[in-house]
Amino acid sequence: MRSRSRTICLSLAFVTVSLYLLLALVSLSIHHQPCDPSRWPQTHILRELAHTNSTSAGTSGPTYITHGGDSSLKDDSKEAKDSVRALSDALSSVKRGKNASVNTTADHTESVESGLSKLEALFDHPLYNMPGPPVHEDDWLLRVKSKVKASEKSSQMWVSASREAYEDAHWNGNVDRHPPWLRFHLGISRRQLYPHRDPNMELLTQQLATHRIVSAVQKPGGTQLKLVMSFPNYGQAMFKPMKQERDEETNYNLYYFSDFERHNAEIAAFHLDRILGYRRVPPVVGRLVDVVKEIKDITTDHKLARTFFTSPVGNVCFYGQCSYYCSTEHAVCARPTNLEASLAVMLPDLSLAARRSWRSPWRRSYSRSKLANWESQPSYCSTVKKTVPYNEGTTLVDFIDMVILDFLMSNMDRHHYETFEKFGNHTFLLHLDNGRAFGRHSKDEPSILAPLEQCCRIRRSTWLRLRLLSLPQYRLSDVMRASLSQDPLHSVAPLLSEPHLAALNRRLETVLETVSRCQERHSGDRGADEVIYDDTAYLKDLVISAG
């Protein structure tokens, strides 16, 4: 009995000592852990910003300009220098760890709790407010004559054949009298369709959503039904109707080129493009349209008018004329007369601003059996890099920007893209025709990312913004939900379902992982310089000139 008691006591003592040692090890590990584990990603991005002394390539310019002299350019230069000084000071403070305004503190977390607060914080971030390169006279798409001869004054006045439908417009050098759509046209530059924080955007979207429609005709060409709507102030918008429910996924057995276009995809693409900092999709707004009063009764398109009919349940339907899906079997039907649609502001007329169409190097074969060259040649990008216009300038990284947008919204139908002819090969790519996006949330399409995977090239500003959107306080799904909530159709139903929003976060991680693999693959002599294209080098010159 004495021996057994001694054994039990020794065992208990051993267990007690072991527990004390285990508790000591746990306490030691906790002591060495950071108090805020979420701070590292934020600090990592800000360190990258401080290293480059630069962020976005976006132009922080006026909404539009009359190009009447050099004084405005000087003012913009002074404003840019002031912004660079402020940013340089802020980044220096961050590098020293003293910038509390951009750290993940409790106050900052509270300021971005709601989606709208996150969106506002995102657009206030230095990555979205960097001064762009100087905007010269030739960098504007359109110009307004500063002085008009007496013999030319008649050209400044638009008079409609139907005074009841259109307003008499006397437009001259007084920019305050220009309607929102004209201000948008005059604000298009070599680098973007509209500037960040454009004050004209609210007026423009309000016009698209509320102004009276005075004309509706079918736009020729294309594979599916779309109309051109006109407003009393001569503004025009591209109309795409609702064809299926928002939460209805594309059938797995349906090829991408046989898919329906979606009105909510056009709207969501505009918002996503703006959140990514591109500003290359024309503004799009959702609207409830009365198909009888605002299309059938006012259209002068007799072919379109003949396609209206009433369904067996009393809904007014029409189908127009087009290559595909324009038949009674694929008619667009209202409920009973109200129809959801997207309205995208029209770009300047081709007679004023010609555009060039480019065939995408990674265009799909549009065949059910044949593969495209890029699908069978892993080194395909090396050939593209030797081809005009991808052999110089920023066209390749511009294309990669578009690829990332398409992957995030799962758009496989990017066979062509357009640029403004005036700017040649030194300009951004227009992100038009996004109706086949957001068709499937349950499956990602990795082949869309083939250009990024094969070329391993991405803009620094794009890469930094993507990393920013992966952080909890700027999460892509949250800011996207908040941005879409400002569209008029949100009152009917959310424009993107929660599974689609969740898919955005998942796909964003895939993009960042792809870039990381590229950096590992090119970790030789030049390392990241081979992958990350520094589009912000001009800021160093601004810092020097600012003193």
Coordinates of C-alpha atoms in Angstrom, one line a residue:
M1 CA 0.0 0.0 0.0
R2 CA 2.9 2.4 0.9
S3 CA 4.5 1.7 -2.5
R4 CA 1.2 2.3 -4.4
S5 CA 0.6 5.6 -2.6
R6 CA 4.1 6.8 -3.5
T7 CA 3.5 5.9 -7.2
I8 CA 0.2 7.9 -7.2
C9 CA 1.8 10.9 -5.6
L10 CA 4.7 10.9 -8.1
S11 CA 2.2 10.7 -11.0
L12 CA 0.2 13.6 -9.7
A13 CA 3.3 15.7 -9.2
F14 CA 4.4 14.9 -12.8
V15 CA 1.0 15.8 -14.2
T16 CA 1.0 19.1 -12.2
V17 CA 4.5 20.1 -13.4
S18 CA 3.6 19.3 -17.0
L19 CA 0.5 21.5 -16.9
Y20 CA 2.5 24.4 -15.5
L21 CA 5.0 24.0 -18.3
L22 CA 2.2 23.9 -20.9
L23 CA 0.6 27.0 -19.5
A24 CA 3.9 28.8 -19.5
L25 CA 4.5 28.0 -23.2
V26 CA 1.0 29.2 -24.1
S27 CA 1.5 32.4 -22.2
L28 CA 4.8 33.0 -23.9
S29 CA 3.4 32.5 -27.4
I30 CA 0.5 34.8 -26.7
H31 CA 2.9 37.5 -25.4
H32 CA 4.8 37.5 -28.6
Q33 CA 1.8 37.7 -30.9
P34 CA 0.7 41.1 -32.2
C35 CA -2.3 42.6 -30.5
D36 CA -4.0 43.3 -33.9
P37 CA -3.4 40.5 -36.4
S38 CA -5.3 42.3 -39.1
R39 CA -2.9 45.2 -39.1
W40 CA -0.2 43.5 -41.1
P41 CA -2.0 43.5 -44.5
Q42 CA -2.8 47.2 -44.2
T43 CA 0.8 48.1 -43.1
H44 CA 2.1 45.9 -46.0
I45 CA 0.2 47.9 -48.6
L46 CA 1.0 51.2 -47.1
R47 CA 4.7 50.3 -47.0
E48 CA 4.4 49.5 -50.7
L49 CA 2.9 52.9 -51.2
A50 CA 5.6 54.6 -49.3
H51 CA 8.2 52.8 -51.3
T52 CA 6.9 53.9 -54.6
N53 CA 5.8 57.4 -53.5
S54 CA 2.9 56.9 -55.9
T55 CA -0.5 55.3 -56.2
S56 CA -3.0 55.7 -58.9
A57 CA -2.7 56.7 -62.5
G58 CA -6.1 58.3 -62.6
T59 CA -6.4 61.9 -63.7
S60 CA -7.7 64.2 -61.0
G61 CA -8.9 66.9 -63.3
P62 CA -11.9 69.0 -63.9
T63 CA -15.2 67.6 -64.9
Y64 CA -14.7 69.1 -68.3
I65 CA -12.7 72.0 -69.7
T66 CA -13.4 74.6 -72.3
H67 CA -9.7 74.7 -73.4
G68 CA -9.7 78.5 -73.5
G69 CA -6.1 79.1 -72.4
D70 CA -3.2 77.9 -70.3
S71 CA -4.3 79.3 -67.0
S72 CA -6.4 76.2 -66.2
L73 CA -3.5 73.9 -66.9
K74 CA -1.3 76.0 -64.5
D75 CA -4.0 75.8 -61.8
D76 CA -4.2 72.0 -62.3
S77 CA -0.4 71.8 -62.1
K78 CA -0.3 73.7 -58.8
E79 CA -3.1 71.5 -57.4
A80 CA -1.3 68.4 -58.4
K81 CA 1.9 69.6 -56.7
D82 CA 0.0 70.4 -53.5
S83 CA -1.6 66.9 -53.6
V84 CA 1.8 65.3 -54.1
R85 CA 3.3 67.2 -51.2
A86 CA 0.4 66.1 -49.0
L87 CA 0.7 62.5 -50.1
S88 CA 4.5 62.5 -49.7
D89 CA 4.1 63.8 -46.1
A90 CA 1.4 61.2 -45.3
L91 CA 3.4 58.3 -46.7
S92 CA 6.5 59.4 -44.8
S93 CA 4.4 59.4 -41.6
V94 CA 3.1 56.0 -42.4
K95 CA 6.6 54.7 -42.9
R96 CA 7.5 56.0 -39.5
G97 CA 4.4 54.4 -38.0
K98 CA 2.8 57.7 -37.0
N99 CA -0.2 57.9 -39.3
A100 CA -3.1 57.0 -37.2
S101 CA -5.7 58.0 -39.8
V102 CA -4.8 55.0 -42.0
N103 CA -4.1 52.4 -39.4
T104 CA -6.7 49.7 -38.5
T105 CA -7.7 51.5 -35.3
A106 CA -11.0 51.1 -33.5
D107 CA -12.1 54.6 -34.6
H108 CA -11.3 53.8 -38.3
T109 CA -13.1 50.4 -38.0
E110 CA -16.2 52.2 -36.7
S111 CA -16.0 54.7 -39.6
V112 CA -16.3 51.9 -42.2
E113 CA -18.8 49.6 -40.5
S114 CA -21.6 50.1 -43.0
G115 CA -21.2 49.4 -46.7
L116 CA -21.7 53.0 -47.7
S117 CA -19.1 54.1 -45.2
K118 CA -16.7 51.6 -46.6
L119 CA -17.3 52.8 -50.1
E120 CA -16.8 56.4 -49.0
A121 CA -13.6 55.4 -47.2
L122 CA -12.4 53.6 -50.3
F123 CA -12.9 56.5 -52.6
D124 CA -11.1 58.8 -50.0
H125 CA -8.1 56.5 -50.0
P126 CA -4.8 57.9 -51.5
L127 CA -4.9 55.2 -54.2
Y128 CA -8.0 56.8 -55.6
N129 CA -7.0 60.4 -55.2
M130 CA -3.6 60.7 -56.8
P131 CA -2.9 63.5 -59.3
G132 CA -2.6 62.1 -62.8
P133 CA 0.0 63.1 -65.4
P134 CA -0.4 66.6 -66.9
V135 CA -3.4 66.9 -69.2
H136 CA -2.4 68.7 -72.4
E137 CA -4.7 70.3 -75.0
D138 CA -4.5 67.2 -77.2
D139 CA -5.4 64.9 -74.4
W140 CA -9.1 65.9 -74.5
L141 CA -11.3 64.1 -76.9
L142 CA -13.5 67.1 -77.8
R143 CA -13.0 70.8 -77.7
V144 CA -15.3 73.8 -77.3
K145 CA -14.5 76.8 -79.5
S146 CA -13.6 79.7 -77.3
K147 CA -14.8 82.3 -79.8
V148 CA -17.5 81.9 -82.4
K149 CA -17.8 84.0 -85.5
A150 CA -21.2 85.7 -86.2
S151 CA -21.6 83.6 -89.3
E152 CA -21.2 80.4 -87.2
K153 CA -23.5 81.2 -84.4
S154 CA -26.4 79.2 -85.9
S155 CA -24.3 76.0 -85.5
Q156 CA -24.4 76.6 -81.7
M157 CA -28.2 76.3 -81.6
W158 CA -30.0 73.0 -81.9
V159 CA -33.6 73.2 -83.0
S160 CA -35.8 70.1 -83.1
A161 CA -38.3 69.4 -85.9
S162 CA -40.8 68.6 -83.1
R163 CA -40.7 71.5 -80.6
E164 CA -43.2 69.6 -78.4
A165 CA -40.6 66.8 -77.8
Y166 CA -37.3 68.6 -77.6
E167 CA -36.1 71.8 -75.8
D168 CA -34.7 74.7 -77.7
A169 CA -31.0 74.6 -76.9
H170 CA -28.6 77.5 -77.2
W171 CA -25.2 76.1 -76.4
N172 CA -22.1 78.2 -76.6
G173 CA -18.9 78.7 -74.5
N174 CA -21.0 79.1 -71.3
V175 CA -20.4 75.7 -69.9
D176 CA -23.1 76.2 -67.2
R177 CA -25.7 75.9 -69.9
H178 CA -24.5 72.5 -71.2
P179 CA -26.6 69.5 -70.3
P180 CA -25.1 66.7 -68.3
W181 CA -24.5 64.4 -71.2
L182 CA -22.5 67.1 -73.1
R183 CA -20.4 67.8 -70.0
F184 CA -19.7 64.0 -69.9
H185 CA -18.6 64.1 -73.5
L186 CA -16.4 67.1 -73.0
G187 CA -14.8 65.5 -69.9
I188 CA -13.4 62.4 -71.8
S189 CA -9.7 62.5 -71.9
R190 CA -6.9 60.3 -73.2
R191 CA -6.8 58.4 -69.9
Q192 CA -10.4 58.0 -68.7
L193 CA -14.0 58.6 -69.5
Y194 CA -14.7 60.7 -66.4
P195 CA -12.6 61.8 -63.4
H196 CA -12.8 60.5 -59.9
R197 CA -15.4 62.3 -57.8
D198 CA -17.0 63.8 -61.0
P199 CA -19.6 66.3 -59.7
N200 CA -21.4 65.9 -63.1
M201 CA -22.1 62.2 -62.5
E202 CA -25.0 62.7 -60.2
L203 CA -26.8 65.0 -62.7
L204 CA -26.1 62.6 -65.5
T205 CA -27.4 59.5 -63.8
Q206 CA -30.4 61.4 -62.6
Q207 CA -31.1 62.3 -66.2
L208 CA -30.9 58.7 -67.3
A209 CA -33.2 57.6 -64.6
T210 CA -35.9 60.3 -64.6
H211 CA -35.9 62.5 -67.7
R212 CA -38.8 62.1 -70.2
I213 CA -38.1 59.8 -73.1
V214 CA -39.1 61.4 -76.4
S215 CA -37.9 58.9 -78.9
A216 CA -37.2 55.1 -78.9
V217 CA -35.8 53.3 -81.9
Q218 CA -34.0 50.0 -82.3
K219 CA -30.3 50.1 -82.7
P220 CA -29.2 48.2 -85.8
G221 CA -26.6 45.4 -85.6
G222 CA -25.8 43.1 -82.7
T223 CA -27.2 39.7 -81.8
Q224 CA -29.9 40.8 -79.3
L225 CA -32.5 43.5 -78.9
K226 CA -31.4 47.0 -77.8
L227 CA -32.9 50.5 -78.3
V228 CA -31.6 54.0 -78.5
M229 CA -33.6 56.4 -76.2
S230 CA -33.6 60.2 -76.6
F231 CA -34.3 62.9 -74.1
P232 CA -35.6 66.4 -74.5
N233 CA -32.1 67.9 -74.1
Y234 CA -30.8 65.8 -77.0
G235 CA -29.1 63.3 -74.7
Q236 CA -29.3 59.6 -75.7
A237 CA -28.9 56.3 -73.9
M238 CA -28.6 52.7 -74.9
F239 CA -31.5 50.6 -73.6
K240 CA -31.2 46.9 -72.7
P241 CA -34.3 45.2 -71.3
M242 CA -34.6 42.7 -68.5
K243 CA -34.9 39.2 -70.0
Q244 CA -34.5 36.9 -66.9
E245 CA -34.6 37.0 -63.1
R246 CA -31.6 38.3 -61.3
D247 CA -30.9 35.1 -59.4
E248 CA -31.3 32.9 -62.5
E249 CA -28.0 31.3 -63.3
T250 CA -26.8 30.5 -66.8
N251 CA -27.5 26.9 -67.7
Y252 CA -24.4 24.7 -67.5
N253 CA -25.0 23.2 -70.9
L254 CA -25.4 26.6 -72.6
Y255 CA -22.4 28.0 -74.5
Y256 CA -21.3 31.5 -73.5
F257 CA -22.1 32.8 -77.0
S258 CA -25.7 31.6 -76.7
D259 CA -26.3 33.3 -73.4
F260 CA -28.8 36.1 -72.8
E261 CA -27.7 39.6 -72.1
R262 CA -28.7 41.0 -68.7
H263 CA -29.7 44.5 -67.8
N264 CA -28.4 44.1 -64.3
A265 CA -25.0 43.0 -65.6
E266 CA -24.6 46.2 -67.5
I267 CA -25.4 48.2 -64.4
A268 CA -23.1 46.1 -62.1
A269 CA -20.2 46.4 -64.7
F270 CA -20.3 50.2 -64.5
H271 CA -20.1 50.1 -60.7
L272 CA -17.4 47.5 -60.6
D273 CA -15.3 49.3 -63.2
R274 CA -15.6 52.5 -61.0
I275 CA -14.7 50.6 -57.8
L276 CA -11.6 49.2 -59.5
G277 CA -10.5 52.7 -60.4
Y278 CA -10.7 52.2 -64.2
R279 CA -13.5 54.6 -65.2
R280 CA -13.7 53.1 -68.7
V281 CA -17.4 51.9 -68.7
P282 CA -19.9 54.7 -69.7
P283 CA -22.3 55.5 -66.8
V284 CA -25.2 53.1 -66.6
V285 CA -28.4 53.4 -64.6
G286 CA -31.4 51.1 -64.0
R287 CA -34.9 52.3 -64.8
L288 CA -38.5 51.1 -64.9
V289 CA -39.9 51.9 -68.3
D290 CA -43.5 52.0 -69.4
V291 CA -43.2 50.1 -72.7
V292 CA -46.5 51.5 -74.0
K293 CA -46.1 55.2 -73.2
E294 CA -42.3 55.4 -73.5
I295 CA -41.7 53.0 -76.4
K296 CA -44.7 51.9 -78.4
D297 CA -46.6 55.2 -78.5
I298 CA -43.6 57.4 -79.3
T299 CA -41.5 55.2 -81.6
T300 CA -41.0 56.1 -85.2
D301 CA -39.4 52.7 -85.9
H302 CA -42.2 51.0 -87.8
K303 CA -40.5 47.6 -87.8
L304 CA -40.1 47.8 -84.0
A305 CA -43.8 48.9 -83.6
R306 CA -45.1 45.9 -85.5
T307 CA -43.5 43.5 -83.0
F308 CA -45.6 44.5 -80.0
F309 CA -48.3 42.1 -78.7
T310 CA -50.2 41.2 -75.5
S311 CA -49.4 37.9 -73.8
P312 CA -52.1 35.5 -72.7
V313 CA -51.8 36.9 -69.1
G314 CA -52.1 40.5 -70.2
N315 CA -48.5 41.6 -70.3
V316 CA -47.3 43.9 -73.1
C317 CA -44.4 42.2 -75.0
F318 CA -42.2 43.1 -78.0
Y319 CA -39.2 41.5 -79.7
G320 CA -37.8 43.8 -82.4
Q321 CA -35.5 42.6 -85.1
C322 CA -32.0 41.2 -84.6
S323 CA -29.7 38.2 -85.4
Y324 CA -30.7 36.1 -82.4
Y325 CA -33.5 36.0 -79.8
C326 CA -35.8 38.4 -81.7
S327 CA -38.9 36.3 -82.1
T328 CA -42.2 35.7 -80.2
E329 CA -40.5 32.8 -78.4
H330 CA -37.9 35.2 -77.0
A331 CA -40.0 38.3 -76.6
V332 CA -39.4 40.8 -73.8
C333 CA -42.4 41.1 -71.6
A334 CA -43.4 43.9 -69.2
R335 CA -45.5 43.4 -66.0
P336 CA -48.0 44.4 -67.3
T337 CA -46.5 47.5 -68.9
N338 CA -43.5 48.3 -66.6
L339 CA -40.2 46.8 -67.7
E340 CA -36.8 46.9 -65.9
A341 CA -34.0 48.0 -68.2
S342 CA -30.4 49.4 -68.1
L343 CA -29.8 52.8 -69.7
A344 CA -26.1 53.6 -70.6
V345 CA -25.2 57.1 -71.7
M346 CA -24.1 57.1 -75.4
L347 CA -20.6 58.0 -76.3
P348 CA -20.0 61.0 -78.7
D349 CA -21.2 60.4 -82.2
L350 CA -18.7 58.6 -84.5
S351 CA -18.7 61.6 -86.8
L352 CA -17.3 63.7 -83.9
A353 CA -15.1 61.1 -82.2
A354 CA -14.3 58.1 -84.4
R355 CA -13.5 54.8 -82.6
R356 CA -11.4 51.9 -83.7
S357 CA -12.4 48.3 -83.1
W358 CA -9.6 45.9 -82.1
R359 CA -9.9 42.1 -82.3
S360 CA -8.9 40.6 -78.9
P361 CA -5.7 38.5 -79.1
W362 CA -7.3 36.1 -76.6
R363 CA -10.6 36.0 -78.5
R364 CA -12.4 32.7 -78.1
S365 CA -13.0 30.5 -81.2
Y366 CA -16.8 30.7 -80.8
S367 CA -16.8 27.1 -81.9
R368 CA -18.2 24.1 -80.0
S369 CA -15.2 22.0 -80.9
K370 CA -12.2 24.2 -82.1
L371 CA -9.7 25.7 -79.7
A372 CA -8.2 29.2 -80.1
N373 CA -4.4 29.6 -80.5
W374 CA -3.9 30.9 -77.0
E375 CA -5.6 27.8 -75.6
S376 CA -3.1 25.4 -77.1
Q377 CA 0.1 27.6 -77.0
P378 CA 1.5 28.2 -73.5
S379 CA 4.0 30.8 -74.9
Y380 CA 1.4 32.6 -76.9
C381 CA 2.0 35.9 -75.0
S382 CA 5.5 36.2 -76.3
T383 CA 4.1 36.5 -79.8
V384 CA 1.5 39.0 -78.7
K385 CA 4.2 41.2 -77.1
K386 CA 5.8 41.6 -80.6
T387 CA 2.6 42.6 -82.3
V388 CA 1.3 46.2 -82.6
P389 CA -0.1 47.8 -80.4
Y390 CA 1.0 45.5 -77.6
N391 CA 4.7 45.9 -78.4
E392 CA 4.9 49.4 -76.9
G393 CA 3.2 51.8 -74.5
T394 CA 0.5 50.6 -72.0
T395 CA -1.8 48.7 -74.3
L396 CA -0.9 45.3 -72.8
V397 CA -1.4 46.3 -69.2
D398 CA -4.6 48.1 -70.3
F399 CA -5.8 44.8 -71.7
I400 CA -4.9 43.0 -68.5
D401 CA -7.0 45.6 -66.6
M402 CA -9.9 44.6 -68.8
V403 CA -9.2 40.9 -68.3
I404 CA -9.3 41.3 -64.5
L405 CA -12.7 43.1 -64.8
D406 CA -14.0 40.3 -67.0
F407 CA -12.8 37.6 -64.7
L408 CA -14.4 39.2 -61.6
M409 CA -17.7 39.4 -63.3
S410 CA -17.3 36.1 -65.3
N411 CA -17.6 37.7 -68.8
M412 CA -16.4 35.3 -71.5
D413 CA -17.7 37.3 -74.4
R414 CA -14.9 39.9 -74.9
H415 CA -14.1 39.2 -78.6
H416 CA -13.4 42.9 -79.5
Y417 CA -12.7 46.2 -77.7
E418 CA -12.6 49.8 -78.9
T419 CA -10.4 52.9 -78.5
F420 CA -10.8 56.5 -79.6
E421 CA -9.0 57.0 -82.9
K422 CA -7.8 60.5 -82.0
F423 CA -5.5 59.1 -79.3
G424 CA -3.9 56.3 -81.5
N425 CA -2.4 53.5 -79.5
H426 CA -1.7 55.7 -76.4
T427 CA -5.0 55.6 -74.6
F428 CA -7.3 53.4 -72.5
L429 CA -9.5 50.6 -73.8
L430 CA -13.3 51.2 -73.7
H431 CA -15.0 48.5 -71.6
L432 CA -18.3 48.3 -73.6
D433 CA -21.0 45.7 -73.9
N434 CA -21.0 43.8 -70.6
G435 CA -24.4 42.2 -70.8
R436 CA -23.2 38.6 -70.7
A437 CA -21.4 39.1 -67.4
F438 CA -22.6 37.8 -64.0
G439 CA -24.3 34.8 -65.5
R440 CA -23.0 32.2 -63.1
H441 CA -21.8 32.7 -59.5
S442 CA -21.3 29.0 -58.5
K443 CA -18.4 28.5 -61.0
D444 CA -15.4 30.6 -61.9
E445 CA -13.9 30.5 -65.4
P446 CA -10.1 30.4 -65.1
S447 CA -9.5 30.7 -68.8
I448 CA -10.5 34.4 -68.7
L449 CA -7.3 35.0 -66.7
A450 CA -5.2 33.4 -69.4
P451 CA -3.6 36.7 -70.5
L452 CA -2.5 37.5 -67.0
E453 CA -1.3 34.0 -66.4
Q454 CA 0.7 33.9 -69.7
C455 CA 2.0 37.4 -69.8
C456 CA 2.6 38.0 -66.0
R457 CA 2.2 41.7 -66.3
I458 CA 0.0 44.1 -64.3
R459 CA -0.1 47.8 -63.4
R460 CA 1.2 48.7 -60.0
S461 CA -1.8 50.9 -59.3
T462 CA -4.2 48.1 -60.3
W463 CA -2.3 45.6 -58.2
L464 CA -2.4 47.9 -55.1
R465 CA -6.1 48.6 -55.5
L466 CA -6.9 44.9 -55.8
R467 CA -4.9 44.2 -52.6
L468 CA -6.8 47.1 -50.9
L469 CA -10.1 45.6 -51.9
S470 CA -9.1 42.3 -50.3
L471 CA -8.9 43.9 -46.8
P472 CA -11.9 43.6 -44.5
Q473 CA -12.4 47.3 -44.2
Y474 CA -12.7 47.7 -48.0
R475 CA -14.0 44.3 -48.9
L476 CA -15.0 44.2 -52.5
S477 CA -18.4 42.6 -51.9
D478 CA -19.3 45.2 -49.3
V479 CA -18.4 48.2 -51.4
M480 CA -20.0 46.7 -54.5
R481 CA -23.2 46.1 -52.5
A482 CA -23.2 49.6 -51.2
S483 CA -22.5 51.1 -54.7
L484 CA -25.3 49.2 -56.3
S485 CA -27.7 50.2 -53.5
Q486 CA -27.6 53.7 -54.9
D487 CA -29.2 52.6 -58.3
P488 CA -32.9 53.3 -58.7
L489 CA -33.7 49.6 -59.4
H490 CA -32.3 48.6 -56.0
S491 CA -35.7 49.6 -54.5
V492 CA -37.2 46.8 -56.6
A493 CA -34.6 44.2 -55.7
P494 CA -30.9 44.0 -55.2
L495 CA -29.1 44.1 -58.5
L496 CA -26.7 41.3 -57.6
S497 CA -27.6 38.4 -55.4
E498 CA -25.5 37.6 -52.3
P499 CA -23.9 34.6 -54.1
H500 CA -22.7 36.9 -56.9
L501 CA -21.2 39.3 -54.3
A502 CA -19.5 36.4 -52.5
A503 CA -18.1 35.2 -55.9
L504 CA -16.4 38.6 -56.3
N505 CA -14.3 38.1 -53.2
R506 CA -13.4 34.6 -54.2
R507 CA -12.3 35.6 -57.7
L508 CA -10.3 38.6 -56.3
E509 CA -8.3 36.2 -54.3
T510 CA -7.7 34.1 -57.4
V511 CA -6.3 37.2 -59.2
L512 CA -4.0 38.0 -56.4
E513 CA -2.8 34.4 -56.2
T514 CA -2.1 34.5 -60.0
V515 CA 0.1 37.6 -59.6
S516 CA 1.9 36.0 -56.7
R517 CA 2.7 32.9 -58.8
C518 CA 4.0 35.2 -61.5
Q519 CA 6.3 37.0 -59.1
E520 CA 7.6 33.6 -57.9
R521 CA 8.2 32.6 -61.5
H522 CA 10.1 35.8 -62.3
S523 CA 12.1 35.9 -59.0
G524 CA 15.4 36.2 -60.9
D525 CA 17.5 39.3 -61.5
R526 CA 14.8 41.9 -62.0
G527 CA 12.2 40.1 -59.9
A528 CA 9.0 42.0 -59.5
D529 CA 10.0 44.6 -62.2
E530 CA 9.2 41.9 -64.8
V531 CA 5.6 41.5 -63.4
I532 CA 4.7 44.9 -61.9
Y533 CA 4.6 47.7 -64.5
D534 CA 5.2 51.0 -62.7
D535 CA 2.6 53.3 -64.1
T536 CA 3.2 55.9 -61.4
A537 CA 6.8 57.0 -62.2
Y538 CA 5.5 60.4 -63.3
L539 CA 4.7 61.2 -59.7
K540 CA 8.4 61.3 -58.8
D541 CA 8.8 64.1 -61.3
L542 CA 5.9 65.9 -59.7
V543 CA 7.4 65.5 -56.2
I544 CA 10.7 66.9 -57.5
S545 CA 9.0 69.9 -59.2
A546 CA 6.9 70.5 -56.1
G547 CA 10.1 71.0 -54.2

